[in-house]
Coordinates of C-alpha atoms and ligand atoms in Angstrom, one line a residue:
X1 CA -67.5 -16.1 15.1
X2 CA -67.7 -16.6 19.3
X3 CA -71.0 -14.6 20.7
X4 CA -68.2 -13.8 22.6
X5 CA -66.4 -12.6 19.6
X6 CA -69.4 -11.3 18.4
X7 CA -70.4 -9.0 21.6
X8 CA -66.8 -7.5 21.5
X9 CA -66.9 -6.5 18.3
X10 CA -69.7 -4.5 18.9
X11 CA -68.5 -2.7 21.7
X12 CA -66.0 -1.6 20.2
X13 CA -67.4 -0.8 17.3
X14 CA -69.7 1.7 19.6
X15 CA -66.9 3.0 20.7
X16 CA -65.9 1.2 24.3
X17 CA -62.6 -0.4 26.1
X18 CA -61.7 -3.7 24.7
X19 CA -59.9 -6.0 27.3
X20 CA -60.9 -9.4 26.2
X21 CA -59.4 -10.6 29.7
X22 CA -61.5 -8.7 31.9
X23 CA -64.2 -8.4 29.5
X24 CA -65.2 -12.2 29.0
X25 CA -63.0 -13.5 32.0
X26 CA -61.0 -15.8 29.5
X27 CA -57.2 -16.0 29.2
X28 CA -55.7 -14.1 26.4
X29 CA -54.6 -16.0 24.2
X30 CA -51.4 -14.9 21.7
X31 CA -51.7 -15.6 18.2
X32 CA -47.6 -14.7 16.1
X33 CA -48.4 -12.5 13.1
X34 CA -46.7 -11.6 10.4
X35 CA -45.7 -8.0 9.8
X36 CA -48.4 -7.8 6.8
X37 CA -51.1 -10.5 6.0
X38 CA -54.4 -10.3 4.3
X39 CA -57.5 -10.7 5.9
X40 CA -58.4 -13.8 4.7
X41 CA -55.3 -15.0 6.3
X42 CA -56.2 -12.9 9.6
X43 CA -59.3 -14.2 9.5
X44 CA -58.2 -17.9 9.2
X45 CA -55.4 -17.4 12.1
X46 CA -57.9 -15.4 14.7
X47 CA -60.7 -18.2 14.0
X48 CA -63.1 -16.2 13.3
X49 CA -65.8 -14.9 9.0
X50 CA -63.3 -12.7 6.9
X51 CA -66.2 -10.5 6.9
X52 CA -66.1 -10.3 10.7
X53 CA -62.7 -8.9 10.5
X54 CA -63.6 -6.4 7.3
X55 CA -66.6 -5.4 9.5
X56 CA -63.8 -4.9 12.8
X57 CA -61.7 -2.6 10.8
X58 CA -64.0 0.0 9.3
X59 CA -65.0 0.3 12.8
X60 CA -61.4 1.2 13.0
X61 CA -61.1 3.5 10.2
X62 CA -59.6 0.8 8.0
X63 CA -61.4 0.2 5.1
X64 CA -59.9 -3.3 3.1
X65 CA -61.0 -6.2 1.4
X66 CA -60.3 -10.2 1.9
X67 CA -57.4 -10.4 -0.5
X68 CA -55.7 -6.6 0.7
X69 CA -52.9 -7.3 3.0
X70 CA -52.9 -5.2 6.4
X71 CA -49.8 -4.7 8.3
X72 CA -49.3 -5.6 11.8
X73 CA -50.3 -2.4 14.3
X74 CA -54.2 -2.8 12.5
X75 CA -54.4 -6.7 12.4
X76 CA -53.0 -6.5 16.7
X77 CA -55.9 -3.7 17.3
X78 CA -57.7 -6.1 16.0
X79 CA -56.6 -9.2 17.2
X80 CA -56.4 -8.4 20.4
X81 CA -60.7 -7.3 20.2
X82 CA -61.1 -10.6 19.1
X83 CA -59.7 -11.3 22.8
X84 CA -55.8 -12.0 20.8
X85 CA -52.7 -10.9 22.2
X86 CA -51.0 -10.4 18.9
X87 CA -47.2 -10.6 18.6
X88 CA -44.8 -10.4 16.0
X89 CA -43.5 -13.5 13.5
X90 CA -40.2 -14.8 14.6
X91 CA -37.9 -14.2 11.5
X92 CA -36.6 -16.4 9.6
X93 CA -32.2 -15.1 10.4
X94 CA -30.5 -15.8 7.8
X95 CA -26.9 -15.0 9.5
X96 CA -28.4 -17.1 12.3
X97 CA -27.2 -20.5 10.3
X98 CA -23.7 -18.8 8.5
X99 CA -21.2 -20.7 10.0
X100 CA -22.7 -24.3 8.4
X101 CA -20.9 -26.1 6.0
X102 CA -22.5 -25.0 3.1
X103 CA -23.1 -21.8 2.4
X104 CA -27.0 -21.1 3.4
X105 CA -27.7 -19.1 0.2
X106 CA -27.4 -22.6 -0.8
X107 CA -29.4 -24.4 1.4
X108 CA -31.8 -21.8 0.9
X109 CA -32.1 -23.1 -3.0
X110 CA -31.5 -27.0 -2.5
X111 CA -34.8 -26.2 -0.1
X112 CA -36.7 -24.7 -2.9
X113 CA -39.1 -26.8 -4.9
X114 CA -37.0 -28.5 -7.9
X115 CA -39.2 -27.3 -10.2
X116 CA -38.8 -24.1 -9.9
X117 CA -35.5 -23.7 -10.1
X118 CA -34.4 -22.4 -13.3
X119 CA -30.7 -22.5 -14.5
X120 CA -28.7 -18.8 -13.5
X121 CA -25.4 -17.9 -15.0
X122 CA -22.5 -19.5 -13.4
X123 CA -20.6 -16.7 -11.0
X124 CA -17.0 -16.4 -11.1
X125 CA -14.0 -15.9 -9.2
X126 CA -9.9 -15.8 -9.8
X127 CA -7.9 -15.9 -8.0
X128 CA -3.4 -16.7 -8.4
X129 CA -0.5 -15.1 -7.6
X130 CA 0.3 -11.7 -7.4
X131 CA 1.6 -10.4 -11.1
X132 CA 0.2 -13.5 -12.8
X133 CA -1.9 -11.9 -14.1
X134 CA -5.5 -11.5 -12.5
X135 CA -6.0 -7.9 -12.8
X136 CA -5.1 -7.9 -17.1
X137 CA -7.6 -11.2 -17.0
X138 CA -10.6 -8.6 -15.6
X139 CA -9.8 -6.4 -17.9
X140 CA -9.6 -8.7 -20.8
X141 CA -13.4 -10.7 -20.7
X142 CA -14.3 -7.5 -19.5
X143 CA -13.5 -5.8 -22.7
X144 CA -15.3 -8.9 -24.4
X145 CA -18.1 -8.2 -23.4
X146 CA -19.6 -6.3 -27.6
X147 CA -22.6 -5.6 -25.8
X148 CA -21.9 -3.4 -23.4
X149 CA -19.7 -1.3 -25.1
X150 CA -22.4 -1.3 -28.5
X151 CA -25.3 -0.2 -26.3
X152 CA -22.7 3.5 -25.0
X153 CA -22.8 1.8 -21.8
X154 CA -19.6 3.1 -19.5
X155 CA -18.3 0.0 -17.6
X156 CA -18.7 0.5 -14.2
X157 CA -16.9 -0.4 -11.8
X158 CA -19.0 -1.9 -9.0
X159 CA -16.6 -4.7 -7.9
X160 CA -18.4 -7.3 -10.4
X161 CA -19.9 -7.7 -13.9
X162 CA -21.5 -10.0 -16.5
X163 CA -20.5 -10.6 -20.4
X164 CA -22.2 -13.0 -23.0
X165 CA -20.4 -16.1 -24.2
X166 CA -23.3 -18.3 -27.1
X167 CA -26.5 -15.8 -25.7
X168 CA -25.5 -17.2 -22.3
X169 CA -24.4 -15.4 -19.4
X170 CA -21.8 -15.6 -17.2
X171 CA -20.9 -12.9 -13.8
X172 CA -17.6 -12.7 -13.2
X173 CA -16.4 -11.5 -9.6
X174 CA -14.2 -8.3 -9.7
X175 CA -12.3 -8.2 -6.8
X176 CA -8.8 -10.4 -7.1
X177 CA -7.1 -11.2 -4.5
X178 CA -8.7 -13.7 -1.9
X179 CA -9.5 -11.6 0.8
X180 CA -12.7 -10.6 -0.4
X181 CA -12.9 -14.9 -0.8
X182 CA -12.1 -15.2 1.9
X183 CA -14.3 -13.3 3.9
X184 CA -17.3 -14.3 1.9
X185 CA -16.0 -17.9 3.1
X186 CA -15.7 -17.3 6.6
X187 CA -19.3 -15.9 6.4
X188 CA -20.5 -18.9 5.2
X189 CA -21.4 -16.3 2.1
X190 CA -18.9 -18.2 -0.1
X191 CA -20.5 -17.1 -3.9
X192 CA -18.1 -17.8 -6.4
X193 CA -19.5 -21.2 -8.5
X194 CA -16.2 -21.3 -10.2
X195 CA -12.4 -20.4 -9.1
X196 CA -10.6 -19.2 -12.3
X197 CA -6.5 -20.0 -10.9
X198 CA -4.1 -18.1 -13.4
X199 CA -1.0 -19.6 -13.0
X200 CA 1.5 -17.8 -15.1
X201 CA 3.5 -19.9 -17.4
X202 CA 6.7 -18.5 -16.8
X203 CA 6.4 -18.1 -13.1
X204 CA 5.1 -21.6 -12.4
X205 CA 2.9 -22.8 -9.6
X206 CA 3.7 -19.7 -6.5
X207 CA 3.0 -20.3 -2.9
X208 CA -0.7 -17.2 -3.6
X209 CA -1.4 -20.7 -6.4
X210 CA -1.1 -23.4 -3.2
X211 CA -3.2 -20.7 -0.7
X212 CA -6.3 -19.7 -3.9
X213 CA -6.1 -23.8 -5.2
X214 CA -6.7 -24.7 -1.2
X215 CA -9.6 -22.2 -0.7
X216 CA -11.0 -22.8 -3.4
X217 CA -10.6 -26.7 -2.4
X218 CA -12.0 -26.6 1.0
X219 CA -14.9 -25.1 -0.7
X220 CA -15.5 -27.6 -3.1
X221 CA -15.9 -25.0 -6.2
X222 CA -14.9 -26.9 -8.6
X223 CA -10.9 -24.9 -10.4
X224 CA -10.2 -23.9 -13.7
X225 CA -6.4 -23.3 -15.4
X226 CA -5.9 -20.3 -16.7
X227 CA -3.0 -20.5 -17.7
X228 CA -1.4 -17.3 -18.2
X229 CA 0.8 -15.4 -20.0
X230 CA 1.6 -18.6 -22.7
X231 CA 2.8 -16.0 -25.8
X232 CA 6.2 -14.8 -23.0
X233 CA 9.8 -16.8 -25.0
X234 CA 10.4 -18.1 -21.2
X235 CA 7.0 -19.5 -21.0
X236 CA 7.1 -23.6 -19.8
X237 CA 3.2 -24.9 -20.3
X238 CA 4.6 -28.1 -19.1
X239 CA 6.8 -28.1 -16.4
X240 CA 3.5 -25.3 -15.1
X241 CA 1.3 -29.2 -15.8
X242 CA 3.8 -30.8 -13.6
X243 CA 3.7 -28.9 -11.1
X244 CA -0.3 -27.9 -11.0
X245 CA -0.4 -32.7 -10.8
X246 CA 1.8 -32.3 -7.3
X247 CA -0.4 -30.0 -6.2
X248 CA -3.9 -31.9 -6.9
X249 CA -4.8 -30.0 -10.4
X250 CA -4.3 -32.9 -12.9
X251 CA -5.2 -31.7 -16.3
X252 CA -7.7 -33.6 -18.0
X253 CA -4.8 -34.7 -20.8
X254 CA -3.5 -36.9 -18.4
X255 CA -6.1 -37.9 -17.3
X256 CA -7.3 -35.5 -14.9
X257 CA -10.3 -33.7 -14.0
X258 CA -9.2 -30.6 -14.2
X259 CA -9.0 -28.1 -17.6
X260 CA -6.2 -26.1 -17.8
X261 CA -7.0 -23.4 -20.6
X262 CA -3.3 -21.9 -22.3
X263 CA -4.2 -17.8 -22.5
X264 CA -2.5 -14.8 -23.6
X265 CA -4.9 -12.0 -20.7
X266 CA -2.2 -9.7 -22.4
X267 CA -3.1 -10.7 -26.3
X268 CA -6.0 -11.5 -25.7
X269 CA -5.4 -14.7 -27.3
X270 CA -7.2 -17.8 -25.7
X271 CA -10.5 -15.6 -24.6
X272 CA -12.8 -18.1 -25.8
X273 CA -11.9 -21.3 -25.1
X274 CA -12.2 -20.1 -21.4
X275 CA -15.3 -19.1 -21.4
X276 CA -16.0 -22.3 -22.7
X277 CA -14.6 -24.1 -20.3
X278 CA -16.7 -22.1 -17.8
X279 CA -19.9 -22.4 -19.6
X280 CA -18.8 -26.3 -20.0
X281 CA -17.7 -26.2 -17.0
X282 CA -20.9 -24.1 -15.3
X283 CA -23.4 -27.4 -17.2
X284 CA -21.4 -30.6 -14.9
X285 CA -22.5 -28.9 -11.9
X286 CA -26.1 -27.8 -11.2
X287 CA -26.4 -23.4 -11.3
X288 CA -29.4 -23.2 -10.0
X289 CA -31.8 -20.2 -8.7
X290 CA -35.8 -20.0 -8.1
X291 CA -36.6 -16.5 -9.8
X292 CA -39.3 -16.0 -8.0
X293 CA -38.2 -17.7 -4.5
X294 CA -37.3 -15.9 -1.2
X295 CA -34.5 -13.8 -2.6
X296 CA -31.5 -13.6 -0.6
X297 CA -27.6 -12.5 -1.8
X298 CA -24.4 -11.6 -0.8
X299 CA -23.1 -8.0 -0.4
X300 CA -19.9 -7.7 -2.4
X301 CA -18.8 -4.6 -2.1
X302 CA -20.1 -1.6 0.0
X303 CA -19.3 2.1 -0.2
X304 CA -20.2 5.5 0.7
X305 CA -20.2 7.8 -1.4
X306 CA -21.1 11.3 -1.5
X307 CA -23.3 12.7 -3.7
X308 CA -25.4 9.4 -3.6
X309 CA -24.9 7.9 -0.1
X310 CA -24.0 4.7 0.8
X311 CA -24.0 2.0 -2.7
X312 CA -23.2 -1.4 -2.4
X313 CA -23.1 -3.7 -4.8
X314 CA -25.3 -7.2 -4.5
X315 CA -24.7 -10.2 -5.7
X316 CA -28.0 -11.8 -6.4
X317 CA -28.3 -15.2 -5.7
X318 CA -31.9 -16.1 -5.2
X319 CA -35.1 -14.8 -6.1
X320 CA -35.5 -11.7 -7.4
X321 CA -34.8 -8.0 -6.3
X322 CA -37.0 -5.0 -6.9
X323 CA -36.7 -1.8 -6.7
X324 CA -38.8 -0.7 -3.2
X325 CA -37.9 -3.4 -2.0
X326 CA -36.4 -3.9 2.0
X327 CA -33.4 -5.1 2.6
X328 CA -31.2 -5.9 5.5
X329 CA -27.3 -6.7 5.3
X330 CA -25.7 -7.4 8.4
X331 CA -26.9 -4.2 10.8
X332 CA -27.7 -2.1 8.0
X333 CA -31.5 -1.7 6.1
X334 CA -33.3 0.5 3.6
X335 CA -35.8 0.3 0.8
X336 CA -33.9 0.3 -2.5
X337 CA -34.4 4.0 -3.9
X338 CA -32.3 2.3 -7.1
X339 CA -31.0 -0.1 -9.1
X340 CA -27.6 -0.3 -11.2
X341 CA -26.5 -2.9 -14.1
X342 CA -21.9 -2.7 -14.2
X343 CA -22.8 -0.9 -17.6
X344 CA -24.5 2.2 -14.4
X345 CA -28.0 1.4 -16.7
X346 CA -31.5 2.1 -14.4
X347 CA -33.3 -1.1 -13.7
X348 CA -35.2 -2.4 -11.9
X349 CA -34.7 -6.0 -11.2
X350 CA -31.7 -8.1 -10.4
X351 CA -32.2 -12.2 -12.0
X352 CA -30.2 -14.4 -9.7
X353 CA -26.3 -14.7 -10.3
X354 CA -26.6 -10.3 -11.5
X355 CA -25.0 -8.3 -10.1
X356 CA -26.5 -5.1 -9.0
X357 CA -25.8 -1.2 -7.8
X358 CA -27.3 -0.3 -5.2
X359 CA -29.0 2.8 -3.2
X360 CA -31.3 2.7 -0.5
X361 CA -29.4 1.1 2.8
X362 CA -29.0 3.5 5.5
X363 CA -25.8 3.3 6.4
X364 CA -22.7 0.3 5.4
X365 CA -23.2 -2.4 4.7
X366 CA -20.0 -5.2 5.4
X367 CA -18.8 -7.2 2.3
X368 CA -19.1 -10.5 2.7
X369 CA -22.2 -9.9 4.2
X370 CA -25.8 -12.4 3.4
X371 CA -28.5 -9.6 2.5
X372 CA -32.4 -10.4 2.5
X373 CA -35.8 -8.3 1.3
X374 CA -38.7 -8.5 4.6
X375 CA -41.0 -7.6 3.6
X376 CA -41.7 -4.1 6.3
X377 CA -39.4 -1.7 7.7
X378 CA -40.8 -2.4 11.4
X379 CA -39.1 -6.6 10.8
X380 CA -36.2 -5.2 9.3
X381 CA -36.3 -2.9 12.5
X382 CA -36.8 -6.5 14.3
X383 CA -34.0 -8.8 12.8
X384 CA -31.5 -5.9 13.3
X385 CA -32.4 -5.9 17.4
X386 CA -32.5 -9.4 16.8
X387 CA -28.7 -9.3 15.4
X388 CA -27.4 -6.6 17.5
X389 CA -28.3 -8.4 20.9
X390 CA -26.9 -11.1 19.7
X391 CA -23.6 -9.9 18.8
X392 CA -24.2 -8.1 22.2
X393 CA -24.6 -11.7 24.0
X394 CA -21.4 -13.2 22.1
X395 CA -19.3 -10.5 23.7
X396 CA -19.6 -10.9 27.0
X397 CA -19.7 -14.4 26.1
X398 CA -16.0 -16.3 26.5
X399 CA -15.3 -16.2 22.8
X400 CA -15.1 -19.8 21.4
X401 CA -12.0 -20.2 19.5
X402 CA -11.9 -23.3 16.6
X403 CA -10.3 -25.6 18.6
X404 CA -9.4 -29.6 19.1
X405 CA -12.0 -29.5 22.2
X406 CA -14.7 -28.3 20.1
X407 CA -13.9 -29.5 16.4
X408 CA -13.8 -33.0 18.2
X409 CA -17.4 -31.6 19.4
X410 CA -18.7 -30.5 16.1
X411 CA -17.6 -33.8 15.2
X412 CA -19.6 -35.7 17.6
X413 CA -22.5 -33.2 16.6
X414 CA -21.9 -34.4 12.8
X415 CA -21.5 -30.7 11.6
X416 CA -18.0 -31.5 10.9
X417 CA -16.6 -34.7 9.3
X418 CA -13.0 -33.8 9.4
X419 CA -10.4 -31.9 11.1
X420 CA -8.9 -29.3 8.7
X421 CA -5.0 -28.4 9.2
X422 CA -3.1 -25.7 7.7
X423 CA 1.3 -27.0 7.9
X424 CA 4.6 -24.6 7.4
X425 CA 7.3 -26.4 9.0
X426 CA 10.7 -25.2 8.7
X427 CA 11.9 -27.3 5.1
X428 CA 9.9 -29.7 2.6
X429 CA 12.2 -32.7 4.1
X430 CA 9.7 -32.2 7.4
X431 CA 7.1 -30.9 5.7
X432 CA 6.6 -34.5 4.1
X433 CA 7.1 -37.1 7.1
X434 CA 4.2 -35.2 8.8
X435 CA 2.2 -35.0 6.2
X436 CA 2.4 -38.8 5.7
X437 CA 1.6 -39.8 9.3
X438 CA -1.1 -37.0 10.0
X439 CA -2.5 -38.5 6.3
X440 CA -2.9 -42.5 8.0
X441 CA -3.8 -41.1 10.6
X442 CA -8.0 -41.1 10.8
X443 CA -10.2 -42.1 13.1
X444 CA -13.7 -43.7 12.6
X445 CA -15.0 -41.4 10.2
X446 CA -13.1 -38.5 10.9
X447 CA -10.5 -38.3 8.4
X448 CA -7.8 -35.1 8.9
X449 CA -7.6 -33.0 5.7
X450 CA -3.9 -31.1 5.5
X451 CA -6.4 -28.3 3.4
X452 CA -2.3 -26.3 2.8
X453 CA 0.3 -26.1 3.6
X454 CA 4.5 -24.6 3.1
X455 CA 7.6 -23.9 4.1
X456 CA 8.1 -20.4 6.3
X457 CA 7.3 -18.7 8.8
X458 CA 3.0 -18.2 9.8
X459 CA 1.4 -15.5 8.0
X460 CA -1.4 -14.3 8.0
X461 CA -2.6 -15.7 4.7
X462 CA -2.5 -19.5 6.6
X463 CA -3.7 -18.0 9.6
X464 CA -7.2 -16.3 7.6
X465 CA -7.6 -19.9 5.6
X466 CA -8.1 -21.4 8.6
X467 CA -10.5 -19.1 10.3
X468 CA -12.4 -19.0 6.5
X469 CA -12.6 -23.3 6.4
X470 CA -12.4 -23.4 10.5
X471 CA -8.9 -25.3 10.3
X472 CA -6.1 -24.6 13.2
X473 CA -2.7 -23.9 12.2
X474 CA 0.2 -26.3 12.5
X475 CA 3.8 -24.6 12.9
X476 CA 7.0 -27.0 12.7
X477 CA 10.0 -25.1 14.0
X478 CA 9.1 -21.8 12.3
X479 CA 7.0 -19.0 14.4
X480 CA 4.6 -17.0 14.0
X481 CA 4.6 -13.5 12.6
X482 CA 3.3 -11.0 14.8
X483 CA 0.3 -10.4 12.3
X484 CA -0.5 -13.4 12.3
X485 CA -0.3 -13.9 16.3
X486 CA -2.6 -11.1 16.1
X487 CA -5.4 -12.4 12.8
X488 CA -5.1 -15.5 15.3
X489 CA -6.2 -13.7 18.2
X490 CA -8.7 -12.2 16.5
X491 CA -10.6 -14.9 14.8
X492 CA -9.7 -17.4 17.4
X493 CA -7.8 -19.7 15.2
X494 CA -5.2 -21.7 17.1
X495 CA -2.8 -21.9 16.4
X496 CA -0.4 -24.6 17.9
X497 CA 3.5 -25.3 17.5
X498 CA 5.7 -27.9 18.0
X499 CA 9.7 -29.0 17.2
X500 CA 9.5 -33.2 17.9
X501 CA 6.7 -34.5 15.3
X502 CA 6.3 -37.2 17.5
X503 CA 4.6 -34.8 20.0
X504 CA 2.5 -33.1 16.7
X505 CA 1.3 -36.4 15.7
X506 CA 0.3 -37.4 19.1
X507 CA -1.9 -34.5 20.1
X508 CA -3.8 -35.0 16.4
X509 CA -3.8 -38.2 17.5
X510 CA -5.4 -37.5 20.7
X511 CA -7.1 -34.3 19.5
X512 CA -8.6 -36.8 16.8
X513 CA -9.5 -39.2 20.4
X514 CA -11.1 -35.6 22.3
X515 CA -8.3 -36.5 24.6
X516 CA -7.4 -33.5 25.0
X517 CA -6.0 -32.9 28.4
X518 CA -5.7 -29.3 30.7
X519 CA -2.8 -26.5 30.2
X520 CA -1.3 -24.9 32.1
X521 CA 0.0 -21.6 30.7
X522 CA 2.0 -20.3 32.6
X523 CA 2.5 -15.5 32.6
X524 CA 5.3 -14.1 34.2
X525 CA 4.1 -10.6 35.6
X526 CA 7.3 -9.2 37.1
X527 CA 9.9 -9.0 39.5
X528 CA 11.9 -7.4 42.2
X529 CA 15.0 -7.5 44.2
X530 CA 15.4 -7.9 47.4
X531 CA 17.5 -4.6 48.7
X532 CA 16.5 -5.3 52.9
X533 CA 15.0 -7.4 55.5
X534 CA 13.2 -6.9 57.9
X535 CA 12.1 -8.0 61.4
X536 CA 8.4 -7.5 61.9
X537 CA 7.5 -9.1 66.2
X538 CA 4.8 -11.1 65.2
X539 CA 4.4 -11.3 60.9
X540 CA 7.4 -12.8 61.0
X541 CA 10.4 -11.6 58.3
X542 CA 9.4 -9.3 55.6
X543 CA 11.3 -8.5 52.2
X544 CA 12.3 -4.9 51.1
X545 CA 12.0 -4.8 47.8
X546 CA 12.7 -2.5 44.7
X547 CA 10.2 -3.9 41.7
X548 CA 12.1 -4.2 38.6
X549 CA 9.8 -5.1 36.2
X550 CA 6.7 -5.3 35.4
X551 CA 4.8 -5.6 38.8
X552 CA 4.3 -7.7 41.7
X553 CA 0.1 -9.3 42.3
X554 CA -1.0 -9.8 46.3
X555 CA -2.9 -12.5 45.0
X556 CA -0.2 -14.2 42.1
X557 CA 2.1 -16.9 43.0
X558 CA 5.5 -16.3 44.0
X559 CA 9.3 -17.9 43.4
X560 CA 12.3 -16.3 45.2
X561 CA 15.7 -16.9 42.3
X562 CA 18.7 -17.1 44.0
X563 CA 21.4 -17.1 41.6
X564 CA 18.8 -17.5 38.8
X565 CA 17.9 -20.8 40.6
X566 CA 14.9 -21.5 42.2
X567 CA 14.7 -21.8 45.7
X568 CA 11.1 -21.0 47.3
X569 CA 7.8 -21.6 45.5
X570 CA 5.0 -20.5 46.5
X571 CA 1.8 -17.6 48.1
X572 CA 2.7 -14.8 49.7
X573 CA 1.9 -13.8 52.4
X574 CA 1.3 -10.1 52.5
X575 CA 2.0 -7.3 50.4
X576 CA 2.3 -3.8 51.3
X577 CA 3.3 -0.2 49.2
X578 CA 5.1 1.7 52.8
X579 CA 2.1 1.1 55.1
X580 CA -0.4 0.2 52.7
X581 CA -1.9 -3.1 52.1
X582 CA -1.8 -3.0 48.2
X583 CA -3.0 -5.1 45.6
X584 CA -0.3 -4.6 43.4
X585 CA 3.8 -3.0 42.6
X586 CA 4.0 -1.7 39.9
X587 CA 8.3 -1.3 38.3
X588 CA 10.3 1.7 39.9
X589 CA 8.1 1.4 43.4
X590 CA 8.9 -0.6 46.7
X591 CA 7.5 -2.2 48.6
X592 CA 7.6 -4.8 51.4
X593 CA 6.7 -8.5 51.1
X594 CA 6.0 -11.4 53.2
X595 CA 6.2 -15.0 51.8
X596 CA 3.7 -17.6 52.8
X597 CA 5.6 -20.9 54.6
X598 CA 9.3 -19.5 53.5
X599 CA 11.7 -16.5 55.2
X600 CA 15.3 -17.4 54.4
X601 CA 15.4 -15.0 51.9
X602 CA 18.7 -12.6 51.5
X603 CA 19.4 -9.1 49.8
X604 CA 19.8 -10.0 46.7
X605 CA 17.5 -12.4 46.0
X606 CA 14.2 -11.7 43.3
X607 CA 10.9 -12.2 43.5
X608 CA 9.1 -13.3 40.7
X609 CA 5.5 -12.6 40.6
X610 CA 3.5 -15.4 37.9
X611 CA -0.1 -17.2 37.5
X612 CA -1.3 -20.2 36.1
X613 CA -4.2 -20.5 33.8
X614 CA -5.4 -24.6 32.9
X615 CA -6.8 -23.7 29.6
X616 CA -8.3 -25.9 27.8
X617 CA -5.5 -27.3 25.1
X618 CA -6.3 -26.1 21.7
Ligands
GDP701 P1 -2.3 -9.9 -11.0 O1 -1.5 -9.0 -10.0 O2 -2.9 -10.8 -10.4 O3 -3.5 -8.6 -11.6 O4 -1.5 -9.2 -11.9 P2 -1.9 -7.9 -13.3 O5 -2.5 -8.8 -14.4 O6 -1.2 -7.0 -12.9 O7 -0.7 -8.8 -14.4 C1 1.0 -8.5 -13.6 C2 2.2 -8.2 -14.9 O8 1.5 -9.1 -16.2 C3 1.4 -6.9 -15.7 O9 2.2 -6.6 -16.0 C4 0.6 -7.0 -17.4 O10 0.4 -6.4 -17.9 C5 1.5 -8.6 -17.8 N1 0.6 -10.3 -17.6 C6 -1.0 -10.0 -18.0 N2 -1.3 -10.6 -18.7 C7 0.0 -11.2 -19.0 C8 0.1 -12.4 -20.3 O11 -0.9 -12.7 -20.3 N3 1.5 -11.6 -20.9 C9 1.9 -11.0 -21.2 N4 3.7 -11.2 -21.7 N5 1.9 -10.6 -19.8 C10 1.2 -9.9 -19.2

């Protein structure tokens, strides 16, 4: 320790006020400290001997040996006495990176030392068209879990469960439908390693089958097809396989790489084969994690229970979650008071791929959010404070839509390597030429990737898929449903509609080259009818109007219509209500209007107030 430090230390021990700068005239150095640190590491950081630190701690009433952890507050006091200003270390925030192409938890695993990685159970999600048998299959698989039944555990519905097959565990996410899957993907947390796509053999490939396949492909998650309802007399396996091949899921029997397992979820037939196929596929992809590593995972579901408080199901994806851990998910946090497995049994520890129901969060975390373990309450609060600040900032910033322009920017920075599109057209006949010409259009190493196409109006599901995949929705001769528009607004998904194919292809081509011109968007604010004309000296002619609908706005543009024909387009000179200058006049009220450079209005003319905005092309 330096002489200075020694002196300060002595003074501190004598109970004197210590101020590094005032006492020795030296600059106060700042150091970053974690929320808890061992005495040894702390001594290293402030470059003095551990013995001095221990002495100083004792002087402050803290008994600690060299290997013991001291918290930030204690360390900060000692640091101040040594001439350092301690700041809480900036934490790694799992949220900051969520929008990346590869889910953050996968990247965390990829950063682990390969030697520390162990095989973990595959996490499977079941998708498919409504009524094709997802729920029946999930129940049937759950019933194969003899171990659970034998030991008397009552299966709890916690949104996920594990079964054993050939002594190996498989985790199933028990939330069928894409809403959950999409929500997870939209947050970059996409939990599943494998998608089981249920297709009823009597009904074949249906719109949600195609959508689900598109989701899985966009997320680069392997698909196994469960060809369900083969017990039904009208089941047509070959026709369904043919339809699957048409959407790119070619059976391995036909030299493709999709395993298609015929099953009857209702009769519980073929389930063993399906589980076998899941293990086979998982052996081909690297399904690993470090049980000793950084603890991270996804919130599967969460609710407030009247008697138990906040109950949340967490899927551990790396590390091991333990009772007593301080967990942060979004802006919820808490120390885990109790953990239960899907049989409702109390457990102390959850390994990678295990779903657990936990108690301890202070508020209900959002399903699909990532969670992480931090070392202390202080760290949890700091993280949440930062998130809240970031959120506030984001709210005041202009929203960042997934626009063609922004996608172009992200290609240039190497973030995205493809332009993803979802295409809806009126008829199959117009879909094909559009897709063919788009597929031919890749520019440089940027590819056009049509994630999903179909006929009919643009619906909420199209927008959801676009939001989760950072894609753009293209409509050709179709409308967007009101709900889809609302969702697109909320999620900032861009919907572009066309009625001429070459305009569509031209725009995409421009987008690929980053050359989209800004668009002028006109909004009509209201209309008024001229009832009288007055002449006022100095000002000139004034039109006495009655506002028919909307409003006339002083600062907006104005056009004069006579018999529905535009006869003038320009700006207002004045807008008065009675004698007062006003900024706007609403429908049902009278007003006096003078127009710049125009006075030839007549009774019966209509004035239209409108705005024009220059908007970056989407
Ligand atoms: P989900 O909407 O995809 O979850 O479908 P459900 O699991 O609710 O199943 C829809 C209907 O199909 C129910 O009446 C089931 O009993 C029936 N079903 C499911 N699997 C089979 C099967 O393998 N064979 C037959 N015959 N019916 C089935």
